[in-house]
Amino acid sequence: MSRLLTASAVAVLSLALVSGAQPAGAVSAPPDGTFPARIELPDGFQPEGIAIGPGPTAWFGSRADGDIYELSLRTGEGRVISQGPGTPSLGLKSDRDDRLYVAGGTSGTARVVDSETGAVLRDIPLAEAPTATPTFVNDVVLTKDAAWFTDSNRPQLYRVARGADGEPAATATTLPLTGEWVQSSGLSANGISTTPTGRALLVVNSTSGLLYRVDPATGVATEVDLGGASLTSGDGMLRHGRTLYVVRNRLNEIAVLRLSRSGLTGRLVRTIDSGDLASTTSFDVPTTVARFGSRLYLPNARFTTPATPSTDYWVTKVPARAGE
């Protein structure tokens, strides 16, 4: 993210460290040059989703107005790169061609944003016309040939095809969830990932605490055997190899699961919570997670704190292998 850290910015940051002042959106980097454990976001931003990389650049979506904020994980310096449409930007994923895929929450849409320019490349309607059940497009995962979105209010996923060059289609198809899927009265399908083989999808039901393996061709869902472990309040997910990180938002913790290759079974191997954090940071309802190197980064949505223009929000860093 060298475009954000100019020589003058370095000078301002150095002056701030000496004087005690701190530029907006920046963090006092430790003297040893390590990445900070806590990174401030703009006051009132109301973060929800996060995407990282390539490189130490992160993007965040605002559930307040849909703005996309870019920052350096190294310095904390950041800026809004794309003005929102006035509706939420929730789950985010980035690809290797500078595209951000954005879950649009109550808008029932997905946006694809150029992370270099902030331009909206696609504004894709996902949900059908409004019904008695409002839509809530919550999260997204990228596969080789598609972007998949969850709807927390309706038992279905949305598929946006991606061409051989990664270019997204302008329309989406709907995949109803069937098989063992049980729709809850509260938020249902939330975080989404892929199985270790990449042949199927994993979807967490926030209210029931169940994890499902979903066949992307048929929509048939099979409950993943977690040996009795519950994932209530399950929100964003991240898979790294056969390790699945599931953020349990209001519990202020991350469940770390070891999956079988098929994704049909898994076991809870540890939990990351406030005891694993540096003394300079904290959890306050983290919603999702992304990884850079050996560290995890989580935006704190602070759902239990009144949202005002002056409410502070931040990103928390934690070791990916914390709790062992």
PDB file of C-alpha atoms in Angstrom:
ATOM      1  CA  MET A   1       0.000   0.000   0.000  1.00  0.00           C
ATOM      2  CA  SER A   2       2.867   2.324  -0.821  1.00  0.00           C
ATOM      3  CA  ARG A   3       0.500   4.754  -2.522  1.00  0.00           C
ATOM      4  CA  LEU A   4      -0.820   5.697   0.935  1.00  0.00           C
ATOM      5  CA  LEU A   5       2.503   6.115   2.702  1.00  0.00           C
ATOM      6  CA  THR A   6       4.298   9.028   1.088  1.00  0.00           C
ATOM      7  CA  ALA A   7       7.415  10.637   2.459  1.00  0.00           C
ATOM      8  CA  SER A   8       5.343  13.493   3.889  1.00  0.00           C
ATOM      9  CA  ALA A   9       3.033  10.992   5.586  1.00  0.00           C
ATOM     10  CA  VAL A  10       6.025   9.344   7.236  1.00  0.00           C
ATOM     11  CA  ALA A  11       7.158  12.751   8.475  1.00  0.00           C
ATOM     12  CA  VAL A  12       3.709  13.534   9.892  1.00  0.00           C
ATOM     13  CA  LEU A  13       3.562  10.164  11.641  1.00  0.00           C
ATOM     14  CA  SER A  14       7.032  10.642  13.119  1.00  0.00           C
ATOM     15  CA  LEU A  15       6.058  14.087  14.391  1.00  0.00           C
ATOM     16  CA  ALA A  16       2.892  12.665  15.898  1.00  0.00           C
ATOM     17  CA  LEU A  17       4.857  10.059  17.821  1.00  0.00           C
ATOM     18  CA  VAL A  18       7.092  12.760  19.294  1.00  0.00           C
ATOM     19  CA  SER A  19       4.347  15.265  20.124  1.00  0.00           C
ATOM     20  CA  GLY A  20       1.731  12.786  21.289  1.00  0.00           C
ATOM     21  CA  ALA A  21      -0.671  13.811  18.513  1.00  0.00           C
ATOM     22  CA  GLN A  22      -1.886  11.160  16.099  1.00  0.00           C
ATOM     23  CA  PRO A  23      -3.132  11.671  12.544  1.00  0.00           C
ATOM     24  CA  ALA A  24      -6.659  10.434  11.872  1.00  0.00           C
ATOM     25  CA  GLY A  25      -6.708   6.765  10.877  1.00  0.00           C
ATOM     26  CA  ALA A  26      -3.083   6.164  11.918  1.00  0.00           C
ATOM     27  CA  VAL A  27      -1.611   4.056  14.684  1.00  0.00           C
ATOM     28  CA  SER A  28       1.519   4.467  16.767  1.00  0.00           C
ATOM     29  CA  ALA A  29       3.693   1.693  15.386  1.00  0.00           C
ATOM     30  CA  PRO A  30       5.874  -0.091  17.975  1.00  0.00           C
ATOM     31  CA  PRO A  31       9.552   0.876  17.905  1.00  0.00           C
ATOM     32  CA  ASP A  32      10.552  -2.569  16.669  1.00  0.00           C
ATOM     33  CA  GLY A  33       8.561  -2.001  13.486  1.00  0.00           C
ATOM     34  CA  THR A  34       6.080  -4.838  14.023  1.00  0.00           C
ATOM     35  CA  PHE A  35       2.515  -4.452  12.804  1.00  0.00           C
ATOM     36  CA  PRO A  36       0.263  -2.811  15.436  1.00  0.00           C
ATOM     37  CA  ALA A  37      -2.150  -4.963  17.434  1.00  0.00           C
ATOM     38  CA  ARG A  38      -4.919  -2.369  17.209  1.00  0.00           C
ATOM     39  CA  ILE A  39      -5.706  -0.180  14.211  1.00  0.00           C
ATOM     40  CA  GLU A  40      -8.225   2.637  14.436  1.00  0.00           C
ATOM     41  CA  LEU A  41     -11.008   3.026  11.895  1.00  0.00           C
ATOM     42  CA  PRO A  42     -12.827   6.321  11.297  1.00  0.00           C
ATOM     43  CA  ASP A  43     -15.235   7.339  14.075  1.00  0.00           C
ATOM     44  CA  GLY A  44     -18.795   6.337  13.261  1.00  0.00           C
ATOM     45  CA  PHE A  45     -17.716   3.980  10.460  1.00  0.00           C
ATOM     46  CA  GLN A  46     -19.619   0.888  11.714  1.00  0.00           C
ATOM     47  CA  PRO A  47     -17.416  -1.810  10.113  1.00  0.00           C
ATOM     48  CA  GLU A  48     -18.651  -5.236   9.153  1.00  0.00           C
ATOM     49  CA  GLY A  49     -16.548  -6.986   6.489  1.00  0.00           C
ATOM     50  CA  ILE A  50     -12.820  -7.238   5.837  1.00  0.00           C
ATOM     51  CA  ALA A  51     -10.667  -8.322   2.903  1.00  0.00           C
ATOM     52  CA  ILE A  52      -6.860  -8.407   2.841  1.00  0.00           C
ATOM     53  CA  GLY A  53      -4.239  -8.525   0.127  1.00  0.00           C
ATOM     54  CA  PRO A  54      -2.318  -9.203  -1.805  1.00  0.00           C
ATOM     55  CA  GLY A  55       0.149  -7.420   0.447  1.00  0.00           C
ATOM     56  CA  PRO A  56      -0.532  -5.701   3.792  1.00  0.00           C
ATOM     57  CA  THR A  57      -3.538  -3.763   2.508  1.00  0.00           C
ATOM     58  CA  ALA A  58      -6.983  -4.252   4.028  1.00  0.00           C
ATOM     59  CA  TRP A  59     -10.437  -3.068   3.016  1.00  0.00           C
ATOM     60  CA  PHE A  60     -13.489  -2.637   5.226  1.00  0.00           C
ATOM     61  CA  GLY A  61     -17.149  -2.103   4.453  1.00  0.00           C
ATOM     62  CA  SER A  62     -19.453   0.186   6.429  1.00  0.00           C
ATOM     63  CA  ARG A  63     -22.844  -1.131   7.401  1.00  0.00           C
ATOM     64  CA  ALA A  64     -23.951   2.487   7.907  1.00  0.00           C
ATOM     65  CA  ASP A  65     -23.680   3.811   4.355  1.00  0.00           C
ATOM     66  CA  GLY A  66     -21.668   1.268   2.365  1.00  0.00           C
ATOM     67  CA  ASP A  67     -18.388   3.202   2.165  1.00  0.00           C
ATOM     68  CA  ILE A  68     -15.262   1.128   1.441  1.00  0.00           C
ATOM     69  CA  TYR A  69     -12.229   2.060   3.548  1.00  0.00           C
ATOM     70  CA  GLU A  70      -8.675   1.024   2.661  1.00  0.00           C
ATOM     71  CA  LEU A  71      -5.815   0.966   5.137  1.00  0.00           C
ATOM     72  CA  SER A  72      -2.266  -0.252   5.610  1.00  0.00           C
ATOM     73  CA  LEU A  73      -1.868  -2.986   8.212  1.00  0.00           C
ATOM     74  CA  ARG A  74       1.699  -1.775   8.658  1.00  0.00           C
ATOM     75  CA  THR A  75       0.993   1.884   9.468  1.00  0.00           C
ATOM     76  CA  GLY A  76      -2.758   2.150  10.055  1.00  0.00           C
ATOM     77  CA  GLU A  77      -2.996   4.989   7.558  1.00  0.00           C
ATOM     78  CA  GLY A  78      -6.145   4.829   5.466  1.00  0.00           C
ATOM     79  CA  ARG A  79      -8.789   6.521   3.357  1.00  0.00           C
ATOM     80  CA  VAL A  80     -12.250   5.970   1.899  1.00  0.00           C
ATOM     81  CA  ILE A  81     -11.732   4.737  -1.662  1.00  0.00           C
ATOM     82  CA  SER A  82     -15.377   4.232  -2.658  1.00  0.00           C
ATOM     83  CA  GLN A  83     -18.424   6.152  -1.482  1.00  0.00           C
ATOM     84  CA  GLY A  84     -21.266   3.853  -0.501  1.00  0.00           C
ATOM     85  CA  PRO A  85     -24.745   3.852  -2.030  1.00  0.00           C
ATOM     86  CA  GLY A  86     -26.412   4.537   1.330  1.00  0.00           C
ATOM     87  CA  THR A  87     -27.039   0.821   1.955  1.00  0.00           C
ATOM     88  CA  PRO A  88     -24.750  -1.575   3.855  1.00  0.00           C
ATOM     89  CA  SER A  89     -21.489  -3.082   2.701  1.00  0.00           C
ATOM     90  CA  LEU A  90     -21.143  -6.313   4.674  1.00  0.00           C
ATOM     91  CA  GLY A  91     -19.017  -9.338   3.696  1.00  0.00           C
ATOM     92  CA  LEU A  92     -16.002  -8.589   1.467  1.00  0.00           C
ATOM     93  CA  LYS A  93     -13.559 -10.623  -0.577  1.00  0.00           C
ATOM     94  CA  SER A  94     -10.717  -9.480  -2.845  1.00  0.00           C
ATOM     95  CA  ASP A  95      -9.320 -11.238  -5.908  1.00  0.00           C
ATOM     96  CA  ARG A  96      -5.904 -11.041  -7.571  1.00  0.00           C
ATOM     97  CA  ASP A  97      -7.109  -8.533 -10.152  1.00  0.00           C
ATOM     98  CA  ASP A  98      -7.902  -5.623  -7.814  1.00  0.00           C
ATOM     99  CA  ARG A  99     -11.593  -6.419  -7.513  1.00  0.00           C
ATOM    100  CA  LEU A 100     -13.580  -6.320  -4.272  1.00  0.00           C
ATOM    101  CA  TYR A 101     -16.796  -8.339  -4.018  1.00  0.00           C
ATOM    102  CA  VAL A 102     -19.246  -6.711  -1.607  1.00  0.00           C
ATOM    103  CA  ALA A 103     -22.339  -8.253   0.011  1.00  0.00           C
ATOM    104  CA  GLY A 104     -25.054  -5.597   0.017  1.00  0.00           C
ATOM    105  CA  GLY A 105     -27.149  -6.516   3.060  1.00  0.00           C
ATOM    106  CA  THR A 106     -30.689  -5.151   2.916  1.00  0.00           C
ATOM    107  CA  SER A 107     -30.180  -3.861  -0.646  1.00  0.00           C
ATOM    108  CA  GLY A 108     -30.391  -7.426  -1.963  1.00  0.00           C
ATOM    109  CA  THR A 109     -27.455  -6.744  -4.267  1.00  0.00           C
ATOM    110  CA  ALA A 110     -23.747  -7.389  -4.711  1.00  0.00           C
ATOM    111  CA  ARG A 111     -21.244  -4.794  -5.841  1.00  0.00           C
ATOM    112  CA  VAL A 112     -17.891  -5.361  -7.476  1.00  0.00           C
ATOM    113  CA  VAL A 113     -15.513  -2.463  -6.779  1.00  0.00           C
ATOM    114  CA  ASP A 114     -12.152  -1.643  -8.335  1.00  0.00           C
ATOM    115  CA  SER A 115      -9.843  -1.494  -5.305  1.00  0.00           C
ATOM    116  CA  GLU A 116      -7.406   0.778  -7.160  1.00  0.00           C
ATOM    117  CA  THR A 117      -9.870   3.454  -8.265  1.00  0.00           C
ATOM    118  CA  GLY A 118     -12.934   2.840  -6.105  1.00  0.00           C
ATOM    119  CA  ALA A 119     -15.128   2.639  -9.198  1.00  0.00           C
ATOM    120  CA  VAL A 120     -18.152   0.330  -9.059  1.00  0.00           C
ATOM    121  CA  LEU A 121     -17.586  -2.223 -11.822  1.00  0.00           C
ATOM    122  CA  ARG A 122     -20.799  -4.167 -11.269  1.00  0.00           C
ATOM    123  CA  ASP A 123     -23.986  -3.612  -9.287  1.00  0.00           C
ATOM    124  CA  ILE A 124     -25.655  -7.000  -9.420  1.00  0.00           C
ATOM    125  CA  PRO A 125     -29.226  -7.685  -8.241  1.00  0.00           C
ATOM    126  CA  LEU A 126     -29.272 -10.945  -6.280  1.00  0.00           C
ATOM    127  CA  ALA A 127     -32.603 -11.359  -4.542  1.00  0.00           C
ATOM    128  CA  GLU A 128     -35.914 -11.452  -6.339  1.00  0.00           C
ATOM    129  CA  ALA A 129     -38.467  -8.683  -5.860  1.00  0.00           C
ATOM    130  CA  PRO A 130     -39.304  -7.950  -2.183  1.00  0.00           C
ATOM    131  CA  THR A 131     -41.505 -10.510  -0.472  1.00  0.00           C
ATOM    132  CA  ALA A 132     -42.837 -10.956   3.039  1.00  0.00           C
ATOM    133  CA  THR A 133     -39.288 -12.001   3.970  1.00  0.00           C
ATOM    134  CA  PRO A 134     -36.823  -9.140   3.460  1.00  0.00           C
ATOM    135  CA  THR A 135     -33.453 -10.045   2.010  1.00  0.00           C
ATOM    136  CA  PHE A 136     -30.183  -9.740   3.925  1.00  0.00           C
ATOM    137  CA  VAL A 137     -27.174 -10.508   1.751  1.00  0.00           C
ATOM    138  CA  ASN A 138     -24.542 -11.107   4.408  1.00  0.00           C
ATOM    139  CA  ASP A 139     -21.305 -12.731   3.259  1.00  0.00           C
ATOM    140  CA  VAL A 140     -19.342 -13.854   0.219  1.00  0.00           C
ATOM    141  CA  VAL A 141     -16.679 -16.376  -0.781  1.00  0.00           C
ATOM    142  CA  LEU A 142     -14.795 -16.639  -4.069  1.00  0.00           C
ATOM    143  CA  THR A 143     -14.220 -19.911  -5.883  1.00  0.00           C
ATOM    144  CA  LYS A 144     -12.417 -20.518  -9.147  1.00  0.00           C
ATOM    145  CA  ASP A 145     -15.507 -19.889 -11.246  1.00  0.00           C
ATOM    146  CA  ALA A 146     -17.966 -18.004  -9.026  1.00  0.00           C
ATOM    147  CA  ALA A 147     -18.681 -15.640  -6.169  1.00  0.00           C
ATOM    148  CA  TRP A 148     -21.154 -17.116  -3.672  1.00  0.00           C
ATOM    149  CA  PHE A 149     -23.297 -14.961  -1.375  1.00  0.00           C
ATOM    150  CA  THR A 150     -25.394 -15.921   1.656  1.00  0.00           C
ATOM    151  CA  ASP A 151     -28.803 -14.530   2.560  1.00  0.00           C
ATOM    152  CA  SER A 152     -29.393 -14.603   6.309  1.00  0.00           C
ATOM    153  CA  ASN A 153     -33.163 -14.192   5.954  1.00  0.00           C
ATOM    154  CA  ARG A 154     -33.887 -16.598   3.117  1.00  0.00           C
ATOM    155  CA  PRO A 155     -32.822 -20.272   2.716  1.00  0.00           C
ATOM    156  CA  GLN A 156     -30.821 -19.710  -0.446  1.00  0.00           C
ATOM    157  CA  LEU A 157     -27.429 -18.756  -1.831  1.00  0.00           C
ATOM    158  CA  TYR A 158     -26.640 -16.533  -4.804  1.00  0.00           C
ATOM    159  CA  ARG A 159     -24.067 -17.380  -7.452  1.00  0.00           C
ATOM    160  CA  VAL A 160     -22.310 -14.815  -9.625  1.00  0.00           C
ATOM    161  CA  ALA A 161     -20.296 -16.571 -12.329  1.00  0.00           C
ATOM    162  CA  ARG A 162     -16.673 -15.546 -12.907  1.00  0.00           C
ATOM    163  CA  GLY A 163     -15.014 -16.026 -16.283  1.00  0.00           C
ATOM    164  CA  ALA A 164     -11.610 -17.546 -16.948  1.00  0.00           C
ATOM    165  CA  ASP A 165     -10.138 -14.068 -16.493  1.00  0.00           C
ATOM    166  CA  GLY A 166     -12.022 -13.572 -13.213  1.00  0.00           C
ATOM    167  CA  GLU A 167     -14.471 -11.127 -14.775  1.00  0.00           C
ATOM    168  CA  PRO A 168     -17.829 -11.304 -12.924  1.00  0.00           C
ATOM    169  CA  ALA A 169     -21.128 -11.769 -14.711  1.00  0.00           C
ATOM    170  CA  ALA A 170     -23.728  -9.011 -14.628  1.00  0.00           C
ATOM    171  CA  THR A 171     -26.459 -11.302 -13.306  1.00  0.00           C
ATOM    172  CA  ALA A 172     -26.814 -13.956 -10.614  1.00  0.00           C
ATOM    173  CA  THR A 173     -28.581 -17.262 -10.128  1.00  0.00           C
ATOM    174  CA  THR A 174     -30.315 -18.436  -6.955  1.00  0.00           C
ATOM    175  CA  LEU A 175     -29.568 -21.784  -5.298  1.00  0.00           C
ATOM    176  CA  PRO A 176     -32.202 -22.888  -2.747  1.00  0.00           C
ATOM    177  CA  LEU A 177     -30.834 -24.656   0.332  1.00  0.00           C
ATOM    178  CA  THR A 178     -32.380 -28.114   0.731  1.00  0.00           C
ATOM    179  CA  GLY A 179     -31.470 -31.441   2.331  1.00  0.00           C
ATOM    180  CA  GLU A 180     -30.780 -31.111   6.061  1.00  0.00           C
ATOM    181  CA  TRP A 181     -30.838 -27.314   6.079  1.00  0.00           C
ATOM    182  CA  VAL A 182     -33.158 -25.905   8.774  1.00  0.00           C
ATOM    183  CA  GLN A 183     -34.076 -22.233   8.468  1.00  0.00           C
ATOM    184  CA  SER A 184     -34.077 -20.481  11.860  1.00  0.00           C
ATOM    185  CA  SER A 185     -36.423 -17.746  13.005  1.00  0.00           C
ATOM    186  CA  GLY A 186     -33.446 -15.415  13.512  1.00  0.00           C
ATOM    187  CA  LEU A 187     -30.429 -14.860  11.277  1.00  0.00           C
ATOM    188  CA  SER A 188     -29.672 -18.138   9.512  1.00  0.00           C
ATOM    189  CA  ALA A 189     -27.058 -18.480   6.747  1.00  0.00           C
ATOM    190  CA  ASN A 190     -24.211 -16.169   7.621  1.00  0.00           C
ATOM    191  CA  GLY A 191     -20.501 -16.911   7.078  1.00  0.00           C
ATOM    192  CA  ILE A 192     -19.503 -18.921   4.014  1.00  0.00           C
ATOM    193  CA  SER A 193     -16.314 -20.713   3.015  1.00  0.00           C
ATOM    194  CA  THR A 194     -15.203 -23.724   0.974  1.00  0.00           C
ATOM    195  CA  THR A 195     -14.282 -27.248   2.009  1.00  0.00           C
ATOM    196  CA  PRO A 196     -10.581 -28.232   1.999  1.00  0.00           C
ATOM    197  CA  THR A 197     -11.003 -29.917  -1.395  1.00  0.00           C
ATOM    198  CA  GLY A 198     -12.763 -26.873  -2.792  1.00  0.00           C
ATOM    199  CA  ARG A 199     -15.575 -29.038  -4.137  1.00  0.00           C
ATOM    200  CA  ALA A 200     -18.293 -27.819  -1.796  1.00  0.00           C
ATOM    201  CA  LEU A 201     -19.314 -24.855   0.339  1.00  0.00           C
ATOM    202  CA  LEU A 202     -19.493 -24.476   4.108  1.00  0.00           C
ATOM    203  CA  VAL A 203     -22.240 -22.287   5.601  1.00  0.00           C
ATOM    204  CA  VAL A 204     -22.817 -21.501   9.269  1.00  0.00           C
ATOM    205  CA  ASN A 205     -26.291 -20.923  10.723  1.00  0.00           C
ATOM    206  CA  SER A 206     -25.882 -18.162  13.317  1.00  0.00           C
ATOM    207  CA  THR A 207     -28.987 -18.982  15.329  1.00  0.00           C
ATOM    208  CA  SER A 208     -28.862 -22.788  15.464  1.00  0.00           C
ATOM    209  CA  GLY A 209     -25.060 -22.928  15.704  1.00  0.00           C
ATOM    210  CA  LEU A 210     -24.892 -25.649  13.046  1.00  0.00           C
ATOM    211  CA  LEU A 211     -22.376 -25.851  10.221  1.00  0.00           C
ATOM    212  CA  TYR A 212     -23.457 -27.248   6.867  1.00  0.00           C
ATOM    213  CA  ARG A 213     -21.661 -28.609   3.826  1.00  0.00           C
ATOM    214  CA  VAL A 214     -23.541 -27.471   0.710  1.00  0.00           C
ATOM    215  CA  ASP A 215     -23.305 -29.081  -2.714  1.00  0.00           C
ATOM    216  CA  PRO A 216     -22.900 -26.087  -5.086  1.00  0.00           C
ATOM    217  CA  ALA A 217     -24.564 -27.985  -7.938  1.00  0.00           C
ATOM    218  CA  THR A 218     -27.748 -28.975  -6.109  1.00  0.00           C
ATOM    219  CA  GLY A 219     -28.044 -26.895  -2.935  1.00  0.00           C
ATOM    220  CA  VAL A 220     -28.329 -30.052  -0.839  1.00  0.00           C
ATOM    221  CA  ALA A 221     -27.013 -29.248   2.632  1.00  0.00           C
ATOM    222  CA  THR A 222     -25.546 -31.820   5.018  1.00  0.00           C
ATOM    223  CA  GLU A 223     -24.922 -31.012   8.667  1.00  0.00           C
ATOM    224  CA  VAL A 224     -21.214 -31.183   9.482  1.00  0.00           C
ATOM    225  CA  ASP A 225     -20.488 -33.464  12.436  1.00  0.00           C
ATOM    226  CA  LEU A 226     -18.610 -31.256  14.912  1.00  0.00           C
ATOM    227  CA  GLY A 227     -18.633 -33.744  17.764  1.00  0.00           C
ATOM    228  CA  GLY A 228     -21.135 -31.694  19.737  1.00  0.00           C
ATOM    229  CA  ALA A 229     -19.428 -28.302  19.356  1.00  0.00           C
ATOM    230  CA  SER A 230     -21.806 -25.380  18.831  1.00  0.00           C
ATOM    231  CA  LEU A 231     -21.243 -22.350  16.617  1.00  0.00           C
ATOM    232  CA  THR A 232     -24.069 -20.115  17.846  1.00  0.00           C
ATOM    233  CA  SER A 233     -23.449 -16.464  16.969  1.00  0.00           C
ATOM    234  CA  GLY A 234     -21.296 -17.773  14.108  1.00  0.00           C
ATOM    235  CA  ASP A 235     -20.501 -14.934  11.736  1.00  0.00           C
ATOM    236  CA  GLY A 236     -17.641 -14.587   9.243  1.00  0.00           C
ATOM    237  CA  MET A 237     -15.465 -17.610   8.493  1.00  0.00           C
ATOM    238  CA  LEU A 238     -12.009 -18.174   7.065  1.00  0.00           C
ATOM    239  CA  ARG A 239     -10.511 -21.479   5.946  1.00  0.00           C
ATOM    240  CA  HIS A 240      -6.740 -21.976   5.830  1.00  0.00           C
ATOM    241  CA  GLY A 241      -5.929 -25.489   4.647  1.00  0.00           C
ATOM    242  CA  ARG A 242      -7.977 -27.765   6.879  1.00  0.00           C
ATOM    243  CA  THR A 243      -8.297 -25.170   9.623  1.00  0.00           C
ATOM    244  CA  LEU A 244     -11.571 -23.252   9.761  1.00  0.00           C
ATOM    245  CA  TYR A 245     -11.836 -20.065  11.820  1.00  0.00           C
ATOM    246  CA  VAL A 246     -15.405 -19.157  12.811  1.00  0.00           C
ATOM    247  CA  VAL A 247     -15.999 -15.765  14.440  1.00  0.00           C
ATOM    248  CA  ARG A 248     -18.632 -15.933  17.188  1.00  0.00           C
ATOM    249  CA  ASN A 249     -19.466 -12.255  17.271  1.00  0.00           C
ATOM    250  CA  ARG A 250     -21.327 -11.517  20.520  1.00  0.00           C
ATOM    251  CA  LEU A 251     -19.264 -14.114  22.375  1.00  0.00           C
ATOM    252  CA  ASN A 252     -16.092 -12.197  21.449  1.00  0.00           C
ATOM    253  CA  GLU A 253     -14.235 -15.316  20.370  1.00  0.00           C
ATOM    254  CA  ILE A 254     -13.048 -17.351  17.402  1.00  0.00           C
ATOM    255  CA  ALA A 255     -13.757 -21.076  17.229  1.00  0.00           C
ATOM    256  CA  VAL A 256     -10.886 -22.920  15.531  1.00  0.00           C
ATOM    257  CA  LEU A 257     -11.923 -26.184  13.861  1.00  0.00           C
ATOM    258  CA  ARG A 258      -9.942 -28.972  12.219  1.00  0.00           C
ATOM    259  CA  LEU A 259     -11.871 -30.270   9.207  1.00  0.00           C
ATOM    260  CA  SER A 260     -11.781 -33.510   7.293  1.00  0.00           C
ATOM    261  CA  ARG A 261     -10.850 -33.094   3.644  1.00  0.00           C
ATOM    262  CA  SER A 262     -14.465 -33.584   2.586  1.00  0.00           C
ATOM    263  CA  GLY A 263     -15.708 -31.038   5.115  1.00  0.00           C
ATOM    264  CA  LEU A 264     -18.277 -33.490   6.467  1.00  0.00           C
ATOM    265  CA  THR A 265     -16.668 -33.715   9.901  1.00  0.00           C
ATOM    266  CA  GLY A 266     -14.670 -31.397  12.105  1.00  0.00           C
ATOM    267  CA  ARG A 267     -13.546 -30.947  15.673  1.00  0.00           C
ATOM    268  CA  LEU A 268     -13.007 -27.915  17.848  1.00  0.00           C
ATOM    269  CA  VAL A 269      -9.283 -27.714  18.553  1.00  0.00           C
ATOM    270  CA  ARG A 270      -9.082 -24.390  20.381  1.00  0.00           C
ATOM    271  CA  THR A 271     -10.797 -21.082  21.031  1.00  0.00           C
ATOM    272  CA  ILE A 272      -9.230 -17.655  20.584  1.00  0.00           C
ATOM    273  CA  ASP A 273     -10.583 -15.047  22.982  1.00  0.00           C
ATOM    274  CA  SER A 274      -9.566 -11.905  24.863  1.00  0.00           C
ATOM    275  CA  GLY A 275      -6.900 -13.827  26.765  1.00  0.00           C
ATOM    276  CA  ASP A 276      -4.943 -14.235  23.528  1.00  0.00           C
ATOM    277  CA  LEU A 277      -4.845 -10.527  22.685  1.00  0.00           C
ATOM    278  CA  ALA A 278      -2.133  -7.969  23.237  1.00  0.00           C
ATOM    279  CA  SER A 279      -2.766  -5.607  26.156  1.00  0.00           C
ATOM    280  CA  THR A 280      -3.195  -2.714  23.721  1.00  0.00           C
ATOM    281  CA  THR A 281      -6.301  -4.093  22.031  1.00  0.00           C
ATOM    282  CA  SER A 282      -9.581  -5.890  22.687  1.00  0.00           C
ATOM    283  CA  PHE A 283     -12.585  -7.573  21.113  1.00  0.00           C
ATOM    284  CA  ASP A 284     -15.945  -5.771  21.020  1.00  0.00           C
ATOM    285  CA  VAL A 285     -18.254  -7.898  18.877  1.00  0.00           C
ATOM    286  CA  PRO A 286     -15.910  -8.873  16.019  1.00  0.00           C
ATOM    287  CA  THR A 287     -17.852  -9.861  12.924  1.00  0.00           C
ATOM    288  CA  THR A 288     -15.446 -11.548  10.545  1.00  0.00           C
ATOM    289  CA  VAL A 289     -11.808 -12.390   9.956  1.00  0.00           C
ATOM    290  CA  ALA A 290      -9.054 -12.231   7.351  1.00  0.00           C
ATOM    291  CA  ARG A 291      -5.461 -13.433   7.516  1.00  0.00           C
ATOM    292  CA  PHE A 292      -2.133 -11.816   6.681  1.00  0.00           C
ATOM    293  CA  GLY A 293       0.942 -13.944   7.299  1.00  0.00           C
ATOM    294  CA  SER A 294       0.617 -15.598  10.697  1.00  0.00           C
ATOM    295  CA  ARG A 295      -1.887 -13.070  12.032  1.00  0.00           C
ATOM    296  CA  LEU A 296      -5.655 -12.729  11.961  1.00  0.00           C
ATOM    297  CA  TYR A 297      -7.406  -9.376  11.683  1.00  0.00           C
ATOM    298  CA  LEU A 298     -10.956  -8.733  12.880  1.00  0.00           C
ATOM    299  CA  PRO A 299     -13.098  -5.575  12.656  1.00  0.00           C
ATOM    300  CA  ASN A 300     -15.144  -4.839  15.780  1.00  0.00           C
ATOM    301  CA  ALA A 301     -18.761  -3.937  14.961  1.00  0.00           C
ATOM    302  CA  ARG A 302     -19.663  -3.009  18.561  1.00  0.00           C
ATOM    303  CA  PHE A 303     -23.302  -4.053  18.099  1.00  0.00           C
ATOM    304  CA  THR A 304     -24.023  -3.486  21.793  1.00  0.00           C
ATOM    305  CA  THR A 305     -22.741   0.116  21.717  1.00  0.00           C
ATOM    306  CA  PRO A 306     -24.972   2.940  20.402  1.00  0.00           C
ATOM    307  CA  ALA A 307     -23.721   3.985  16.972  1.00  0.00           C
ATOM    308  CA  THR A 308     -23.070   7.719  16.785  1.00  0.00           C
ATOM    309  CA  PRO A 309     -20.840   9.831  14.518  1.00  0.00           C
ATOM    310  CA  SER A 310     -18.237   9.871  17.301  1.00  0.00           C
ATOM    311  CA  THR A 311     -18.321   6.164  18.253  1.00  0.00           C
ATOM    312  CA  ASP A 312     -14.857   4.693  17.864  1.00  0.00           C
ATOM    313  CA  TYR A 313     -14.180   1.491  15.931  1.00  0.00           C
ATOM    314  CA  TRP A 314     -11.015  -0.512  15.481  1.00  0.00           C
ATOM    315  CA  VAL A 315      -9.386  -3.612  14.015  1.00  0.00           C
ATOM    316  CA  THR A 316      -7.902  -6.264  16.302  1.00  0.00           C
ATOM    317  CA  LYS A 317      -4.871  -8.376  15.400  1.00  0.00           C
ATOM    318  CA  VAL A 318      -4.345 -11.790  16.988  1.00  0.00           C
ATOM    319  CA  PRO A 319      -1.905 -14.662  16.282  1.00  0.00           C
ATOM    320  CA  ALA A 320      -3.523 -17.279  14.064  1.00  0.00           C
ATOM    321  CA  ARG A 321      -2.280 -20.020  16.399  1.00  0.00           C
ATOM    322  CA  ALA A 322      -3.308 -18.297  19.627  1.00  0.00           C
ATOM    323  CA  GLY A 323      -4.640 -20.431  22.432  1.00  0.00           C
ATOM    324  CA  GLU A 324      -2.257 -23.359  21.903  1.00  0.00           C
TER     325      GLU A 324
END
